């Protein structure tokens, strides 16, 4: 595990011996998780705490919250300062939930605007249209990082026209509200999309209008970049701490998901060849577990990145030891950025493995580089795939936790 407080000495007064003692010996002699556990016990033994938390998920988040020094799991009838919950909890409670200003939660109420496939497409198209209106066609043309996409059934006729103009191309159909590869299929023939329209029309007649199921029809990236003949995609983590103004952090680590079968366009029915979802690939006979999280990005043969979709609730269940450690680091740094303990100044461009890439506008790196080939000498503050020396950086950055008695001593929100 990563060392957040690896060199932090905890001094306390022992009621029995009235002497100063330290947890430093645990750090030197035992693994870090033992040291952090002892640190937590020392805080609790003195009756001191800084944060009460709740967690309704069974995954690595529970371990991260439990091991965080100074954090105590709130009892059923107690108030809490932070909650890690699933999307179902947000859906059931967000409209009638009152939270004090200092309370933090791990989801925005309107996250579906970004993470539901049909709404993501709608918002991306709206963004591109606004760019063209405000800045012209040249600026809007830069918003070309997602494939040609239509929402069905509303845009069926537009989709049909585009399909006829590109006969022979491959398309992919996805249910807007499902995940893990459920209901996805590829198609090339006009008859297939017309039969599909008839199918969803019959289904819609059997349900209330407000419950019509939406699908997205998307041009399939036929020329993906291959490694050892296999298709893959990337998922990277983006932490958004504010929408107005927009403040977003990019994590340095991520994963690639590989298909289990060598890529070919000779067949479009092999889901192990064309879909990289872990839920699909793990059913293959010779599956080797891999995971990646957040934004799904596909590279074509020209190394152009394409945004495929955004996952609102990526899996935090580990498939391997490496997977566990990576997710633990990610969640731990998420709590560091959220900073319930108020140890940061609010001006940081980096916290652990997270780099601030947008803060009401693009964030640039501090180190200026010579401009080449028309590039800016002030590059974006993104370090995806770079060395994640988070332990060293966190030791310099984070102040020791100021642990006080009672929830009323949680510092006020910074102005």
PDB file of C-alpha atoms in Angstrom, residues 105-314:
ATOM      1  CA  UNK A 105     -20.499  12.270  -0.984  1.00  0.00           C
ATOM      2  CA  UNK A 106     -18.952  10.278  -3.851  1.00  0.00           C
ATOM      3  CA  UNK A 107     -21.525  11.005  -6.593  1.00  0.00           C
ATOM      4  CA  UNK A 108     -23.127  14.056  -8.166  1.00  0.00           C
ATOM      5  CA  UNK A 109     -26.897  13.888  -8.381  1.00  0.00           C
ATOM      6  CA  UNK A 110     -26.947  14.502 -12.142  1.00  0.00           C
ATOM      7  CA  UNK A 111     -24.100  12.142 -13.057  1.00  0.00           C
ATOM      8  CA  UNK A 112     -26.371  10.403 -15.581  1.00  0.00           C
ATOM      9  CA  UNK A 113     -26.014  13.425 -17.911  1.00  0.00           C
ATOM     10  CA  UNK A 114     -22.429  12.317 -18.481  1.00  0.00           C
ATOM     11  CA  UNK A 115     -22.552   8.577 -17.933  1.00  0.00           C
ATOM     12  CA  UNK A 116     -25.738   7.464 -19.662  1.00  0.00           C
ATOM     13  CA  UNK A 117     -24.805   6.753 -23.279  1.00  0.00           C
ATOM     14  CA  UNK A 118     -27.644   8.652 -24.977  1.00  0.00           C
ATOM     15  CA  UNK A 119     -27.321  11.709 -22.725  1.00  0.00           C
ATOM     16  CA  UNK A 120     -23.541  11.845 -23.132  1.00  0.00           C
ATOM     17  CA  UNK A 121     -24.013  11.957 -26.920  1.00  0.00           C
ATOM     18  CA  UNK A 122     -26.712  14.632 -26.620  1.00  0.00           C
ATOM     19  CA  UNK A 123     -24.462  16.820 -24.465  1.00  0.00           C
ATOM     20  CA  UNK A 124     -21.417  16.346 -26.694  1.00  0.00           C
ATOM     21  CA  UNK A 125     -23.443  17.366 -29.770  1.00  0.00           C
ATOM     22  CA  UNK A 126     -24.789  20.379 -27.904  1.00  0.00           C
ATOM     23  CA  UNK A 127     -21.265  21.355 -26.876  1.00  0.00           C
ATOM     24  CA  UNK A 128     -20.032  21.121 -30.466  1.00  0.00           C
ATOM     25  CA  UNK A 129     -22.989  23.194 -31.691  1.00  0.00           C
ATOM     26  CA  UNK A 130     -22.278  25.880 -29.082  1.00  0.00           C
ATOM     27  CA  UNK A 131     -18.616  25.945 -30.088  1.00  0.00           C
ATOM     28  CA  UNK A 132     -19.560  26.560 -33.705  1.00  0.00           C
ATOM     29  CA  UNK A 133     -22.013  29.288 -32.728  1.00  0.00           C
ATOM     30  CA  UNK A 134     -19.570  31.100 -30.433  1.00  0.00           C
ATOM     31  CA  UNK A 135     -16.195  30.477 -32.089  1.00  0.00           C
ATOM     32  CA  UNK A 136     -16.840  29.219 -35.604  1.00  0.00           C
ATOM     33  CA  UNK A 137     -16.521  25.990 -37.546  1.00  0.00           C
ATOM     34  CA  UNK A 138     -12.743  25.637 -37.092  1.00  0.00           C
ATOM     35  CA  UNK A 139     -13.013  25.504 -33.317  1.00  0.00           C
ATOM     36  CA  UNK A 140     -16.044  23.194 -33.422  1.00  0.00           C
ATOM     37  CA  UNK A 141     -14.194  20.804 -35.732  1.00  0.00           C
ATOM     38  CA  UNK A 142     -11.757  20.071 -32.899  1.00  0.00           C
ATOM     39  CA  UNK A 143     -14.615  18.351 -31.070  1.00  0.00           C
ATOM     40  CA  UNK A 144     -14.186  15.227 -33.189  1.00  0.00           C
ATOM     41  CA  UNK A 145     -13.162  12.737 -30.521  1.00  0.00           C
ATOM     42  CA  UNK A 146     -16.374  10.677 -30.479  1.00  0.00           C
ATOM     43  CA  UNK A 147     -17.709   8.527 -33.330  1.00  0.00           C
ATOM     44  CA  UNK A 148     -20.743   9.426 -35.420  1.00  0.00           C
ATOM     45  CA  UNK A 149     -23.634   8.500 -33.111  1.00  0.00           C
ATOM     46  CA  UNK A 150     -27.447   8.568 -33.173  1.00  0.00           C
ATOM     47  CA  UNK A 151     -29.964   8.043 -30.383  1.00  0.00           C
ATOM     48  CA  UNK A 152     -32.781   5.642 -31.217  1.00  0.00           C
ATOM     49  CA  UNK A 153     -35.699   5.694 -31.647  1.00  0.00           C
ATOM     50  CA  UNK A 154     -35.756   9.544 -31.788  1.00  0.00           C
ATOM     51  CA  UNK A 155     -33.002   9.875 -34.418  1.00  0.00           C
ATOM     52  CA  UNK A 156     -33.872   6.750 -36.357  1.00  0.00           C
ATOM     53  CA  UNK A 157     -34.454   8.543 -39.681  1.00  0.00           C
ATOM     54  CA  UNK A 158     -31.220  10.544 -39.383  1.00  0.00           C
ATOM     55  CA  UNK A 159     -29.396   7.323 -38.594  1.00  0.00           C
ATOM     56  CA  UNK A 160     -30.987   5.612 -41.594  1.00  0.00           C
ATOM     57  CA  UNK A 161     -29.858   8.400 -43.932  1.00  0.00           C
ATOM     58  CA  UNK A 162     -26.278   8.226 -42.634  1.00  0.00           C
ATOM     59  CA  UNK A 163     -26.295   4.441 -42.882  1.00  0.00           C
ATOM     60  CA  UNK A 164     -27.345   4.609 -46.549  1.00  0.00           C
ATOM     61  CA  UNK A 165     -24.578   7.131 -47.293  1.00  0.00           C
ATOM     62  CA  UNK A 166     -21.961   4.791 -45.809  1.00  0.00           C
ATOM     63  CA  UNK A 167     -23.128   1.409 -47.090  1.00  0.00           C
ATOM     64  CA  UNK A 168     -20.672  -1.335 -46.233  1.00  0.00           C
ATOM     65  CA  UNK A 169     -19.519   0.306 -43.002  1.00  0.00           C
ATOM     66  CA  UNK A 170     -19.833  -1.446 -39.656  1.00  0.00           C
ATOM     67  CA  UNK A 171     -22.037  -0.024 -36.902  1.00  0.00           C
ATOM     68  CA  UNK A 172     -22.464  -0.963 -33.260  1.00  0.00           C
ATOM     69  CA  UNK A 173     -25.746  -0.846 -31.317  1.00  0.00           C
ATOM     70  CA  UNK A 174     -25.799  -0.311 -27.538  1.00  0.00           C
ATOM     71  CA  UNK A 175     -28.646  -0.058 -25.015  1.00  0.00           C
ATOM     72  CA  UNK A 176     -28.362   3.407 -23.452  1.00  0.00           C
ATOM     73  CA  UNK A 177     -28.968   2.313 -19.884  1.00  0.00           C
ATOM     74  CA  UNK A 178     -27.057  -0.951 -19.658  1.00  0.00           C
ATOM     75  CA  UNK A 179     -23.441  -1.802 -18.923  1.00  0.00           C
ATOM     76  CA  UNK A 180     -20.960  -4.702 -18.972  1.00  0.00           C
ATOM     77  CA  UNK A 181     -21.570  -5.328 -22.673  1.00  0.00           C
ATOM     78  CA  UNK A 182     -25.224  -6.331 -22.252  1.00  0.00           C
ATOM     79  CA  UNK A 183     -27.368  -6.053 -25.376  1.00  0.00           C
ATOM     80  CA  UNK A 184     -24.533  -4.875 -27.665  1.00  0.00           C
ATOM     81  CA  UNK A 185     -24.258  -6.125 -31.240  1.00  0.00           C
ATOM     82  CA  UNK A 186     -22.583  -5.122 -34.522  1.00  0.00           C
ATOM     83  CA  UNK A 187     -24.394  -4.789 -37.860  1.00  0.00           C
ATOM     84  CA  UNK A 188     -23.739  -3.895 -41.521  1.00  0.00           C
ATOM     85  CA  UNK A 189     -26.971  -4.553 -43.390  1.00  0.00           C
ATOM     86  CA  UNK A 190     -29.879  -2.148 -43.856  1.00  0.00           C
ATOM     87  CA  UNK A 191     -32.312  -4.951 -43.079  1.00  0.00           C
ATOM     88  CA  UNK A 192     -30.776  -5.381 -39.635  1.00  0.00           C
ATOM     89  CA  UNK A 193     -31.436  -1.814 -38.537  1.00  0.00           C
ATOM     90  CA  UNK A 194     -34.960  -1.860 -40.034  1.00  0.00           C
ATOM     91  CA  UNK A 195     -35.765  -5.108 -38.227  1.00  0.00           C
ATOM     92  CA  UNK A 196     -34.345  -3.609 -35.050  1.00  0.00           C
ATOM     93  CA  UNK A 197     -36.631  -0.570 -35.441  1.00  0.00           C
ATOM     94  CA  UNK A 198     -39.641  -2.869 -35.732  1.00  0.00           C
ATOM     95  CA  UNK A 199     -38.533  -4.745 -32.626  1.00  0.00           C
ATOM     96  CA  UNK A 200     -38.198  -1.663 -30.411  1.00  0.00           C
ATOM     97  CA  UNK A 201     -41.485  -0.279 -31.791  1.00  0.00           C
ATOM     98  CA  UNK A 202     -43.307  -3.441 -30.695  1.00  0.00           C
ATOM     99  CA  UNK A 203     -41.570  -3.290 -27.324  1.00  0.00           C
ATOM    100  CA  UNK A 204     -42.532   0.362 -26.850  1.00  0.00           C
ATOM    101  CA  UNK A 205     -46.198  -0.385 -27.528  1.00  0.00           C
ATOM    102  CA  UNK A 206     -46.175  -2.756 -24.571  1.00  0.00           C
ATOM    103  CA  UNK A 207     -44.918  -0.178 -22.099  1.00  0.00           C
ATOM    104  CA  UNK A 208     -45.654   3.343 -20.924  1.00  0.00           C
ATOM    105  CA  UNK A 209     -44.275   6.148 -23.127  1.00  0.00           C
ATOM    106  CA  UNK A 210     -42.064   7.400 -20.289  1.00  0.00           C
ATOM    107  CA  UNK A 211     -40.360   4.003 -20.135  1.00  0.00           C
ATOM    108  CA  UNK A 212     -39.281   3.760 -23.780  1.00  0.00           C
ATOM    109  CA  UNK A 213     -35.831   2.158 -23.927  1.00  0.00           C
ATOM    110  CA  UNK A 214     -33.219   4.190 -25.766  1.00  0.00           C
ATOM    111  CA  UNK A 215     -30.335   2.841 -27.831  1.00  0.00           C
ATOM    112  CA  UNK A 216     -27.307   4.434 -29.438  1.00  0.00           C
ATOM    113  CA  UNK A 217     -26.204   3.461 -32.943  1.00  0.00           C
ATOM    114  CA  UNK A 218     -22.553   4.336 -33.421  1.00  0.00           C
ATOM    115  CA  UNK A 219     -20.073   4.061 -36.285  1.00  0.00           C
ATOM    116  CA  UNK A 220     -17.761   1.234 -35.338  1.00  0.00           C
ATOM    117  CA  UNK A 221     -14.034   2.067 -35.308  1.00  0.00           C
ATOM    118  CA  UNK A 222     -12.971  -0.472 -37.930  1.00  0.00           C
ATOM    119  CA  UNK A 223      -9.257   0.284 -37.801  1.00  0.00           C
ATOM    120  CA  UNK A 224      -8.271   0.017 -34.123  1.00  0.00           C
ATOM    121  CA  UNK A 225      -4.640   0.038 -33.077  1.00  0.00           C
ATOM    122  CA  UNK A 226      -3.680  -3.570 -32.342  1.00  0.00           C
ATOM    123  CA  UNK A 227      -1.161  -5.125 -29.996  1.00  0.00           C
ATOM    124  CA  UNK A 228      -0.196  -8.665 -30.920  1.00  0.00           C
ATOM    125  CA  UNK A 229      -3.163  -8.672 -33.297  1.00  0.00           C
ATOM    126  CA  UNK A 230      -5.689  -7.971 -30.536  1.00  0.00           C
ATOM    127  CA  UNK A 231      -8.008  -5.049 -30.015  1.00  0.00           C
ATOM    128  CA  UNK A 232      -7.862  -3.149 -26.740  1.00  0.00           C
ATOM    129  CA  UNK A 233      -9.201  -0.008 -25.145  1.00  0.00           C
ATOM    130  CA  UNK A 234      -8.036   2.188 -22.298  1.00  0.00           C
ATOM    131  CA  UNK A 235      -9.864   3.413 -19.283  1.00  0.00           C
ATOM    132  CA  UNK A 236      -8.549   6.363 -17.342  1.00  0.00           C
ATOM    133  CA  UNK A 237      -9.774   7.899 -14.108  1.00  0.00           C
ATOM    134  CA  UNK A 238     -11.087  11.457 -13.944  1.00  0.00           C
ATOM    135  CA  UNK A 239     -12.136  12.953 -10.600  1.00  0.00           C
ATOM    136  CA  UNK A 240     -14.538  15.903 -10.830  1.00  0.00           C
ATOM    137  CA  UNK A 241     -14.774  17.888  -7.607  1.00  0.00           C
ATOM    138  CA  UNK A 242     -16.899  20.730  -8.988  1.00  0.00           C
ATOM    139  CA  UNK A 243     -19.017  21.424 -12.062  1.00  0.00           C
ATOM    140  CA  UNK A 244     -19.495  25.176 -11.534  1.00  0.00           C
ATOM    141  CA  UNK A 245     -16.748  26.050 -12.064  1.00  0.00           C
ATOM    142  CA  UNK A 246     -15.528  22.804 -13.610  1.00  0.00           C
ATOM    143  CA  UNK A 247     -12.614  21.315 -11.679  1.00  0.00           C
ATOM    144  CA  UNK A 248     -11.279  17.985 -12.902  1.00  0.00           C
ATOM    145  CA  UNK A 249      -8.293  15.818 -11.966  1.00  0.00           C
ATOM    146  CA  UNK A 250      -6.690  13.125 -14.139  1.00  0.00           C
ATOM    147  CA  UNK A 251      -5.146  10.061 -12.499  1.00  0.00           C
ATOM    148  CA  UNK A 252      -1.724   8.943 -13.686  1.00  0.00           C
ATOM    149  CA  UNK A 253      -2.513   5.236 -13.633  1.00  0.00           C
ATOM    150  CA  UNK A 254      -4.997   3.236 -15.649  1.00  0.00           C
ATOM    151  CA  UNK A 255      -5.441  -0.085 -17.407  1.00  0.00           C
ATOM    152  CA  UNK A 256      -5.890  -1.552 -20.857  1.00  0.00           C
ATOM    153  CA  UNK A 257      -8.535  -4.181 -21.566  1.00  0.00           C
ATOM    154  CA  UNK A 258      -7.659  -6.637 -24.316  1.00  0.00           C
ATOM    155  CA  UNK A 259      -9.960  -8.784 -26.382  1.00  0.00           C
ATOM    156  CA  UNK A 260      -9.396 -12.495 -26.129  1.00  0.00           C
ATOM    157  CA  UNK A 261      -9.396 -13.184 -29.883  1.00  0.00           C
ATOM    158  CA  UNK A 262      -7.245 -11.779 -32.692  1.00  0.00           C
ATOM    159  CA  UNK A 263      -9.014  -8.939 -34.469  1.00  0.00           C
ATOM    160  CA  UNK A 264     -10.620  -9.330 -37.893  1.00  0.00           C
ATOM    161  CA  UNK A 265     -13.512  -7.706 -39.763  1.00  0.00           C
ATOM    162  CA  UNK A 266     -14.276 -10.958 -41.533  1.00  0.00           C
ATOM    163  CA  UNK A 267     -16.771 -11.699 -38.771  1.00  0.00           C
ATOM    164  CA  UNK A 268     -18.725  -9.254 -36.625  1.00  0.00           C
ATOM    165  CA  UNK A 269     -20.536 -11.803 -34.480  1.00  0.00           C
ATOM    166  CA  UNK A 270     -17.597 -12.786 -32.236  1.00  0.00           C
ATOM    167  CA  UNK A 271     -18.066 -10.810 -29.007  1.00  0.00           C
ATOM    168  CA  UNK A 272     -14.679 -11.957 -27.676  1.00  0.00           C
ATOM    169  CA  UNK A 273     -13.040 -10.268 -30.678  1.00  0.00           C
ATOM    170  CA  UNK A 274     -14.893  -6.944 -30.787  1.00  0.00           C
ATOM    171  CA  UNK A 275     -15.954  -6.183 -27.183  1.00  0.00           C
ATOM    172  CA  UNK A 276     -13.291  -5.538 -24.553  1.00  0.00           C
ATOM    173  CA  UNK A 277     -15.685  -5.374 -21.564  1.00  0.00           C
ATOM    174  CA  UNK A 278     -14.352  -7.418 -18.668  1.00  0.00           C
ATOM    175  CA  UNK A 279     -17.825  -8.868 -18.091  1.00  0.00           C
ATOM    176  CA  UNK A 280     -17.687 -10.276 -21.641  1.00  0.00           C
ATOM    177  CA  UNK A 281     -14.042 -11.345 -21.789  1.00  0.00           C
ATOM    178  CA  UNK A 282     -14.048 -13.219 -18.474  1.00  0.00           C
ATOM    179  CA  UNK A 283     -16.501 -15.743 -19.939  1.00  0.00           C
ATOM    180  CA  UNK A 284     -13.964 -16.750 -22.591  1.00  0.00           C
ATOM    181  CA  UNK A 285     -12.369 -20.184 -22.008  1.00  0.00           C
ATOM    182  CA  UNK A 286      -8.815 -18.807 -21.637  1.00  0.00           C
ATOM    183  CA  UNK A 287      -9.604 -15.479 -20.006  1.00  0.00           C
ATOM    184  CA  UNK A 288      -6.797 -13.608 -18.175  1.00  0.00           C
ATOM    185  CA  UNK A 289      -8.317 -10.928 -15.880  1.00  0.00           C
ATOM    186  CA  UNK A 290      -7.606  -7.244 -16.606  1.00  0.00           C
ATOM    187  CA  UNK A 291      -9.469  -4.152 -15.430  1.00  0.00           C
ATOM    188  CA  UNK A 292      -9.641  -0.461 -16.242  1.00  0.00           C
ATOM    189  CA  UNK A 293     -11.881   2.291 -15.030  1.00  0.00           C
ATOM    190  CA  UNK A 294     -13.701   5.527 -15.811  1.00  0.00           C
ATOM    191  CA  UNK A 295     -13.432   6.889 -19.360  1.00  0.00           C
ATOM    192  CA  UNK A 296     -13.336   4.266 -22.121  1.00  0.00           C
ATOM    193  CA  UNK A 297     -11.002   5.401 -24.893  1.00  0.00           C
ATOM    194  CA  UNK A 298     -10.145   3.558 -28.093  1.00  0.00           C
ATOM    195  CA  UNK A 299      -7.078   4.277 -30.256  1.00  0.00           C
ATOM    196  CA  UNK A 300      -7.336   3.798 -34.012  1.00  0.00           C
ATOM    197  CA  UNK A 301      -4.425   2.729 -36.227  1.00  0.00           C
ATOM    198  CA  UNK A 302      -3.352   6.381 -36.527  1.00  0.00           C
ATOM    199  CA  UNK A 303      -3.267   6.647 -32.704  1.00  0.00           C
ATOM    200  CA  UNK A 304      -6.241   9.023 -32.716  1.00  0.00           C
ATOM    201  CA  UNK A 305      -8.159   8.651 -29.432  1.00  0.00           C
ATOM    202  CA  UNK A 306     -11.934   8.146 -29.541  1.00  0.00           C
ATOM    203  CA  UNK A 307     -14.180   8.551 -26.493  1.00  0.00           C
ATOM    204  CA  UNK A 308     -16.494   5.543 -26.382  1.00  0.00           C
ATOM    205  CA  UNK A 309     -18.331   6.020 -23.090  1.00  0.00           C
ATOM    206  CA  UNK A 310     -18.006   7.065 -19.457  1.00  0.00           C
ATOM    207  CA  UNK A 311     -18.664   4.715 -16.542  1.00  0.00           C
ATOM    208  CA  UNK A 312     -20.272   6.318 -13.492  1.00  0.00           C
ATOM    209  CA  UNK A 313     -19.622   3.426 -11.139  1.00  0.00           C
ATOM    210  CA  UNK A 314     -16.520   1.505 -12.191  1.00  0.00           C
TER     211      UNK A 314
END
